[in-house]
Coordinates of C-alpha atoms in Angstrom, one line a residue:
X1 CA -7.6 -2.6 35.6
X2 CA -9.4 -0.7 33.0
X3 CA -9.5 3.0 32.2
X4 CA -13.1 3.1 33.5
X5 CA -12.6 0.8 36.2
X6 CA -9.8 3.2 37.2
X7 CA -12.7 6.4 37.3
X8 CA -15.3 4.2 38.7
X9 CA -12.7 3.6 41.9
X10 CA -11.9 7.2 42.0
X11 CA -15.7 8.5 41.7
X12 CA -16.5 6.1 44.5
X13 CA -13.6 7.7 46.6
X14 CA -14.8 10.9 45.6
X15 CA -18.4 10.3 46.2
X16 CA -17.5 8.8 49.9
X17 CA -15.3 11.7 50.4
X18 CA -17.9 14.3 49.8
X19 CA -20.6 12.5 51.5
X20 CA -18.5 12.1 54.9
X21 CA -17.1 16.2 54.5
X22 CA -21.0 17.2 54.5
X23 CA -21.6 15.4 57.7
X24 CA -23.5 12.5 55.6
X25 CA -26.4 14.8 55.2
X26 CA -27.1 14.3 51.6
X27 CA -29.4 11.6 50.7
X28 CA -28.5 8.9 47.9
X29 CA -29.4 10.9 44.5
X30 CA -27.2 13.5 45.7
X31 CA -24.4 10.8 45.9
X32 CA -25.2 9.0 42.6
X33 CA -25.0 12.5 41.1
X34 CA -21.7 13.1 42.8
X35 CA -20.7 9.2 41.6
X36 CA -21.8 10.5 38.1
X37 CA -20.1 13.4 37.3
X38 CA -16.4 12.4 39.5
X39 CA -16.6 8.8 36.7
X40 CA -17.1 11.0 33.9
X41 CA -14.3 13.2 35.0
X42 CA -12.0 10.9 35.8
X43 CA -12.7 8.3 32.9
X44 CA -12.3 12.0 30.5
X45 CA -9.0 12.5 32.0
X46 CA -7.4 8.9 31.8
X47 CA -8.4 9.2 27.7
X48 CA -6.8 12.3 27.3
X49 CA -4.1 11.5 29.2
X50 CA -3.6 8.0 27.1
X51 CA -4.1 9.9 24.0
X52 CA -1.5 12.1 24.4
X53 CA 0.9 9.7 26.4
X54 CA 0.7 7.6 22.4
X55 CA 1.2 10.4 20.8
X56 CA 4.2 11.0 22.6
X57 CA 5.4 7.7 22.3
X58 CA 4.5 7.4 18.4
X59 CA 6.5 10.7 17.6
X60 CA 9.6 9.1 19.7
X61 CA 9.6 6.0 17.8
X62 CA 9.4 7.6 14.8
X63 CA 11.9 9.5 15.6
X64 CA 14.4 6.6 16.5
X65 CA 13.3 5.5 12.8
X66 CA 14.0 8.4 11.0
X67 CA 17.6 8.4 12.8
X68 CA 18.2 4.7 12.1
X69 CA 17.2 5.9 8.2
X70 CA 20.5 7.9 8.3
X71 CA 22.7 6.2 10.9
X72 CA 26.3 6.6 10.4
X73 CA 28.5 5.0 12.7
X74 CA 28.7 1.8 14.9
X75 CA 28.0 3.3 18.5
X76 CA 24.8 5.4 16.9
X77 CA 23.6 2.4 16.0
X78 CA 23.7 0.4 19.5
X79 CA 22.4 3.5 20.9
X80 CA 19.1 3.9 18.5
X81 CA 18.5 -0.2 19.0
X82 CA 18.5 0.0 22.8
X83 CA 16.5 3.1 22.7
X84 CA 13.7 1.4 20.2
X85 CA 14.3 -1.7 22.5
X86 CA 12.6 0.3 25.4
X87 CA 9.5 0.5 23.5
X88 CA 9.4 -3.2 22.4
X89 CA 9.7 -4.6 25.7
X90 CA 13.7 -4.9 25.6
X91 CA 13.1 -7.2 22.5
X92 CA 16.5 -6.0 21.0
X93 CA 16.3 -9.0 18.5
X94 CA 13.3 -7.4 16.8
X95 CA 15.0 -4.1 17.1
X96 CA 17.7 -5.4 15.2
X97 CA 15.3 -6.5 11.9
X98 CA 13.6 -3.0 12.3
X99 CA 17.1 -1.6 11.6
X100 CA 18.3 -4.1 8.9
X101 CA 15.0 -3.1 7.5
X102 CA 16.4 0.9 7.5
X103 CA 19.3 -0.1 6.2
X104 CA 17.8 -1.6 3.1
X105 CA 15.5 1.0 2.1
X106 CA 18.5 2.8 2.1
X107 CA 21.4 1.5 0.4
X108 CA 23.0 -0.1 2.9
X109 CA 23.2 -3.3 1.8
X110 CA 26.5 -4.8 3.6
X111 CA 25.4 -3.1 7.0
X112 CA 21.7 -5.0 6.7
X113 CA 23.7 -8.1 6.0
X114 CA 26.1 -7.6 9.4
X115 CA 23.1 -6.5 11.5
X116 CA 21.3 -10.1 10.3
X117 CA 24.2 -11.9 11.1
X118 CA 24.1 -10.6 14.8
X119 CA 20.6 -11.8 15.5
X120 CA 19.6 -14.9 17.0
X121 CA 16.9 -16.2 13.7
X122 CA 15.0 -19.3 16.5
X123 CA 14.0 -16.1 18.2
X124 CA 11.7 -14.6 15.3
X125 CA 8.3 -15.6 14.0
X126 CA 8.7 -17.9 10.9
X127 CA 7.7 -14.6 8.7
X128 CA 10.8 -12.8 10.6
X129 CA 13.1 -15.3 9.8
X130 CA 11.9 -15.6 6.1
X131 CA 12.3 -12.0 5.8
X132 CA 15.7 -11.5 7.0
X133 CA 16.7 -14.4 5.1
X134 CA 15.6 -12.2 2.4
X135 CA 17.0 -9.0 3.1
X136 CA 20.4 -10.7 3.1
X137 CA 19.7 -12.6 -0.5
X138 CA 18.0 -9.4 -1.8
X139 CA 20.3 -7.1 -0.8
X140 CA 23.6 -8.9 -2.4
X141 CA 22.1 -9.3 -5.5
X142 CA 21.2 -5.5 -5.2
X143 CA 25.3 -5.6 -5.1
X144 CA 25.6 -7.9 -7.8
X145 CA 27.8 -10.2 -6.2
X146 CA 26.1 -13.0 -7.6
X147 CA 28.4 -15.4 -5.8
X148 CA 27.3 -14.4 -2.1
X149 CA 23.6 -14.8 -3.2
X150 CA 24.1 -18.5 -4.9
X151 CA 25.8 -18.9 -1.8
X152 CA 22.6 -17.0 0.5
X153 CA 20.2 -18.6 -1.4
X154 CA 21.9 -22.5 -1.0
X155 CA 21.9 -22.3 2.7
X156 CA 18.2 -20.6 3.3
X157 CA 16.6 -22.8 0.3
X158 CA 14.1 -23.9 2.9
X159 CA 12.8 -20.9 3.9
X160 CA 12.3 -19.6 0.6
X161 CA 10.3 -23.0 -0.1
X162 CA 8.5 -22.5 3.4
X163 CA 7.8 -18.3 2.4
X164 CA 6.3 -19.4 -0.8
X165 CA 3.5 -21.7 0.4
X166 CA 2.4 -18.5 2.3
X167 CA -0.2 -16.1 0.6
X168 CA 1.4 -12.6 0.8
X169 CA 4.6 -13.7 0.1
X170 CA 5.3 -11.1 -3.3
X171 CA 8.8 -9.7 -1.8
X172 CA 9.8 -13.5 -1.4
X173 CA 9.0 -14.0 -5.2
X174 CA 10.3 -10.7 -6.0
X175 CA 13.6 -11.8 -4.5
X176 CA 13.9 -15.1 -6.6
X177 CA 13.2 -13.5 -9.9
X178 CA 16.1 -11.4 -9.3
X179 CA 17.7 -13.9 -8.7
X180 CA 16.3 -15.5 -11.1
X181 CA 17.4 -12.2 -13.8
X182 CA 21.2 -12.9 -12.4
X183 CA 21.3 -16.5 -13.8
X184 CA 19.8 -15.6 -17.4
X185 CA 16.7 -17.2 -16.6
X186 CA 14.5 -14.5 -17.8
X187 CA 10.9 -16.2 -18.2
X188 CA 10.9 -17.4 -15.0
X189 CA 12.2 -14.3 -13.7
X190 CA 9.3 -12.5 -15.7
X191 CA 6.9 -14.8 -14.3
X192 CA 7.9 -14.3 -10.9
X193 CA 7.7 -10.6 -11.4
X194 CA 4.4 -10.7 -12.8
X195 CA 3.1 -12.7 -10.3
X196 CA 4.5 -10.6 -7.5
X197 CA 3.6 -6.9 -8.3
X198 CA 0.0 -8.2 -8.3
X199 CA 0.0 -7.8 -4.5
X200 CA -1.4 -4.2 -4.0
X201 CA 1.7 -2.6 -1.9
X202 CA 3.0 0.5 -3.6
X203 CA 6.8 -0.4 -2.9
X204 CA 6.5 -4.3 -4.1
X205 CA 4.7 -2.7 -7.4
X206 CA 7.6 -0.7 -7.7
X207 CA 10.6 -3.3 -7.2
X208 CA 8.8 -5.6 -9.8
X209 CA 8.3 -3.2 -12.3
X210 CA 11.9 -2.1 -11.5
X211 CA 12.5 -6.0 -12.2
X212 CA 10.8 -6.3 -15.1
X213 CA 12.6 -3.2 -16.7
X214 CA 16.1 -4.5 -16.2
X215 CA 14.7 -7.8 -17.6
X216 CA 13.4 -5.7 -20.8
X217 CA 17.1 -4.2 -21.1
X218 CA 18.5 -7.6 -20.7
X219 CA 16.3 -8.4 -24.0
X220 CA 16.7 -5.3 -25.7
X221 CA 13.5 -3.7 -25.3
X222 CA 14.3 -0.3 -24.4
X223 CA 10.5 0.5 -25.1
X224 CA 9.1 -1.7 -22.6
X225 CA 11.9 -0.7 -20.3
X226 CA 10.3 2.5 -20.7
X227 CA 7.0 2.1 -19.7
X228 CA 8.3 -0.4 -16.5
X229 CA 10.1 2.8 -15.6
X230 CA 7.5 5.1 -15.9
X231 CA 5.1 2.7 -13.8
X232 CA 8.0 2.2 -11.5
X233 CA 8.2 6.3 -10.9
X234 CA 4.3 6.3 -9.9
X235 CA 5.1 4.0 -7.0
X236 CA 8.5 5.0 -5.9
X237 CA 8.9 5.8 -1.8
X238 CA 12.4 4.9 -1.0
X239 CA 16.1 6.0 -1.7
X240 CA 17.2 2.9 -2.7
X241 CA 14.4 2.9 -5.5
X242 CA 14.6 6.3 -6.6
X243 CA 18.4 5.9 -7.0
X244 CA 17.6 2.4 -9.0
X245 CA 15.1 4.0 -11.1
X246 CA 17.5 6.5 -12.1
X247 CA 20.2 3.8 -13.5
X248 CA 17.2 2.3 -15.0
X249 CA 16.1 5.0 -17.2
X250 CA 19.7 5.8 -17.9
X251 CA 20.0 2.6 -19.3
X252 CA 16.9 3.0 -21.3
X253 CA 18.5 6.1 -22.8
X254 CA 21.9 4.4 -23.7
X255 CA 20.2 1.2 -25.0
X256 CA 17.8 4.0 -27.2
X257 CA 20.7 5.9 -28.8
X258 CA 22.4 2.1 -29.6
X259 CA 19.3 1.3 -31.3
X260 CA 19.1 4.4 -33.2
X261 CA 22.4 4.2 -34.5
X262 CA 22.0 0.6 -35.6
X263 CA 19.2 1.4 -37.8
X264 CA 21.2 4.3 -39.3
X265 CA 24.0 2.5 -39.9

């Protein structure tokens, strides 16, 4: 039942409750005025009451986020998945990709890769399942071990393909043009890139032009490394990109000072 089919219950009751403590003397505008104001009471009180029972419940899941953003150890972890699992109906399967999610934004590449592992994939949505597929090929190239995401990308091939088909699939194609970057295929890589970071999601814009500045470095064009940086910085909202935009521009620097010397030499 409804909210208002909750205060339209209660205002009857109330209404009834008046009429019969009066001795029924009160004729049936009376009542309908008592009906009146005991719904609009009741149906004020069951919104507020809602509106602050969600508040509640967004500030404790964010909360539970912010932890898992900064979770340490193994027994912190079980404890912030079954807590978030409370909210999501005991899904602890989803609770699990919110976390390998955490754990990517922040570095922790190997722990989003265990927490994947753990889940049972046939129990997502095909975009779930694409997704963690990617965290897992994303974040070992994010390692450069190149090996582990030949050998990633070899047994999930198919859900890459399936992703692709897909309209907002830009972290997908951001994915394979790093991977694309690792195996010295750099115009498809740049294509991919390109094509990706025209989705208009801060953090994707960032990751491509991220992409596209290594790719520059890899060509030796510290200038349009440069600029991808600078773009990059504009869109940054994670530790894992801030700390990648750093090596970046460091490497901008290094591959400046090489070029100078070069030319003076």
């Amino acid at each position: 039942m409804s909210g208002l089919g909750h205060a339209i219950v209660l205002g009857y009751g109330i209404m009834s409750v008046v009429w019969l403590a009066t001795g029924l003397k009160h004729n049936a505008v009376y009542c309908l005025n008592i009906f009146t104001a005991a719904v609009l009471i009741m149906f004020t009180a069951a919104a507020v009451s809602s509106a602050v029972l969600c508040v509640m419940r967004r500030s404790e899941l964010n909360s539970i986020i912010d932890r898992m953003t900064r979770c340490k150890s193994v027994p912190e972890r079980q404890e912030l998945i079954e807590r978030l699992a409370y909210y999501m109906d005991g899904n602890v399967n989803y609770c699990r990709y919110v976390y390998a999610s955490c754990c990517l934004d922040n570095g922790r590449y190997a722990e989003c890769r265990e927490i994947v592992s753990q889940m049972d994939i046939s129990k997502l949505s095909c975009s779930e399942q694409e997704e963690c597929f990617n965290f897992c090929l994303y974040s070992a190239l994010l390692e450069e071990k190149y090996e582990l995401a030949e050998e990633i990308y070899a047994k999930s091939k198919h859900y890459f393909d399936r992703a692709t088909m897909r309209k907002g699939c830009g972290a997908i194609l951001h994915t394979l043009g790093l991977l694309c970057l690792a195996e010295g295929r750099y115009d498809n890589a740049e294509t991919l890139f390109k094509k990706a970071g025209k989705e208009r999601k801060r953090s994707l814009k960032c990751e491509c032009d991220l992409g596209l500045a290594q790719l520059s470095l890899k060509r030796g064009d510290w200038q349009s490394a440069r600029e991808y940086c600078k773009s990059a910085a504009v869109n940054t909202e994670t530790f894992s990109q801030a700390d990648r935009l750093k090596k970046a521009m460091q490497a901008v620097e290094r591959l400046y000072i090489e070029s100078r010397q070069k030319e003076n030499t």
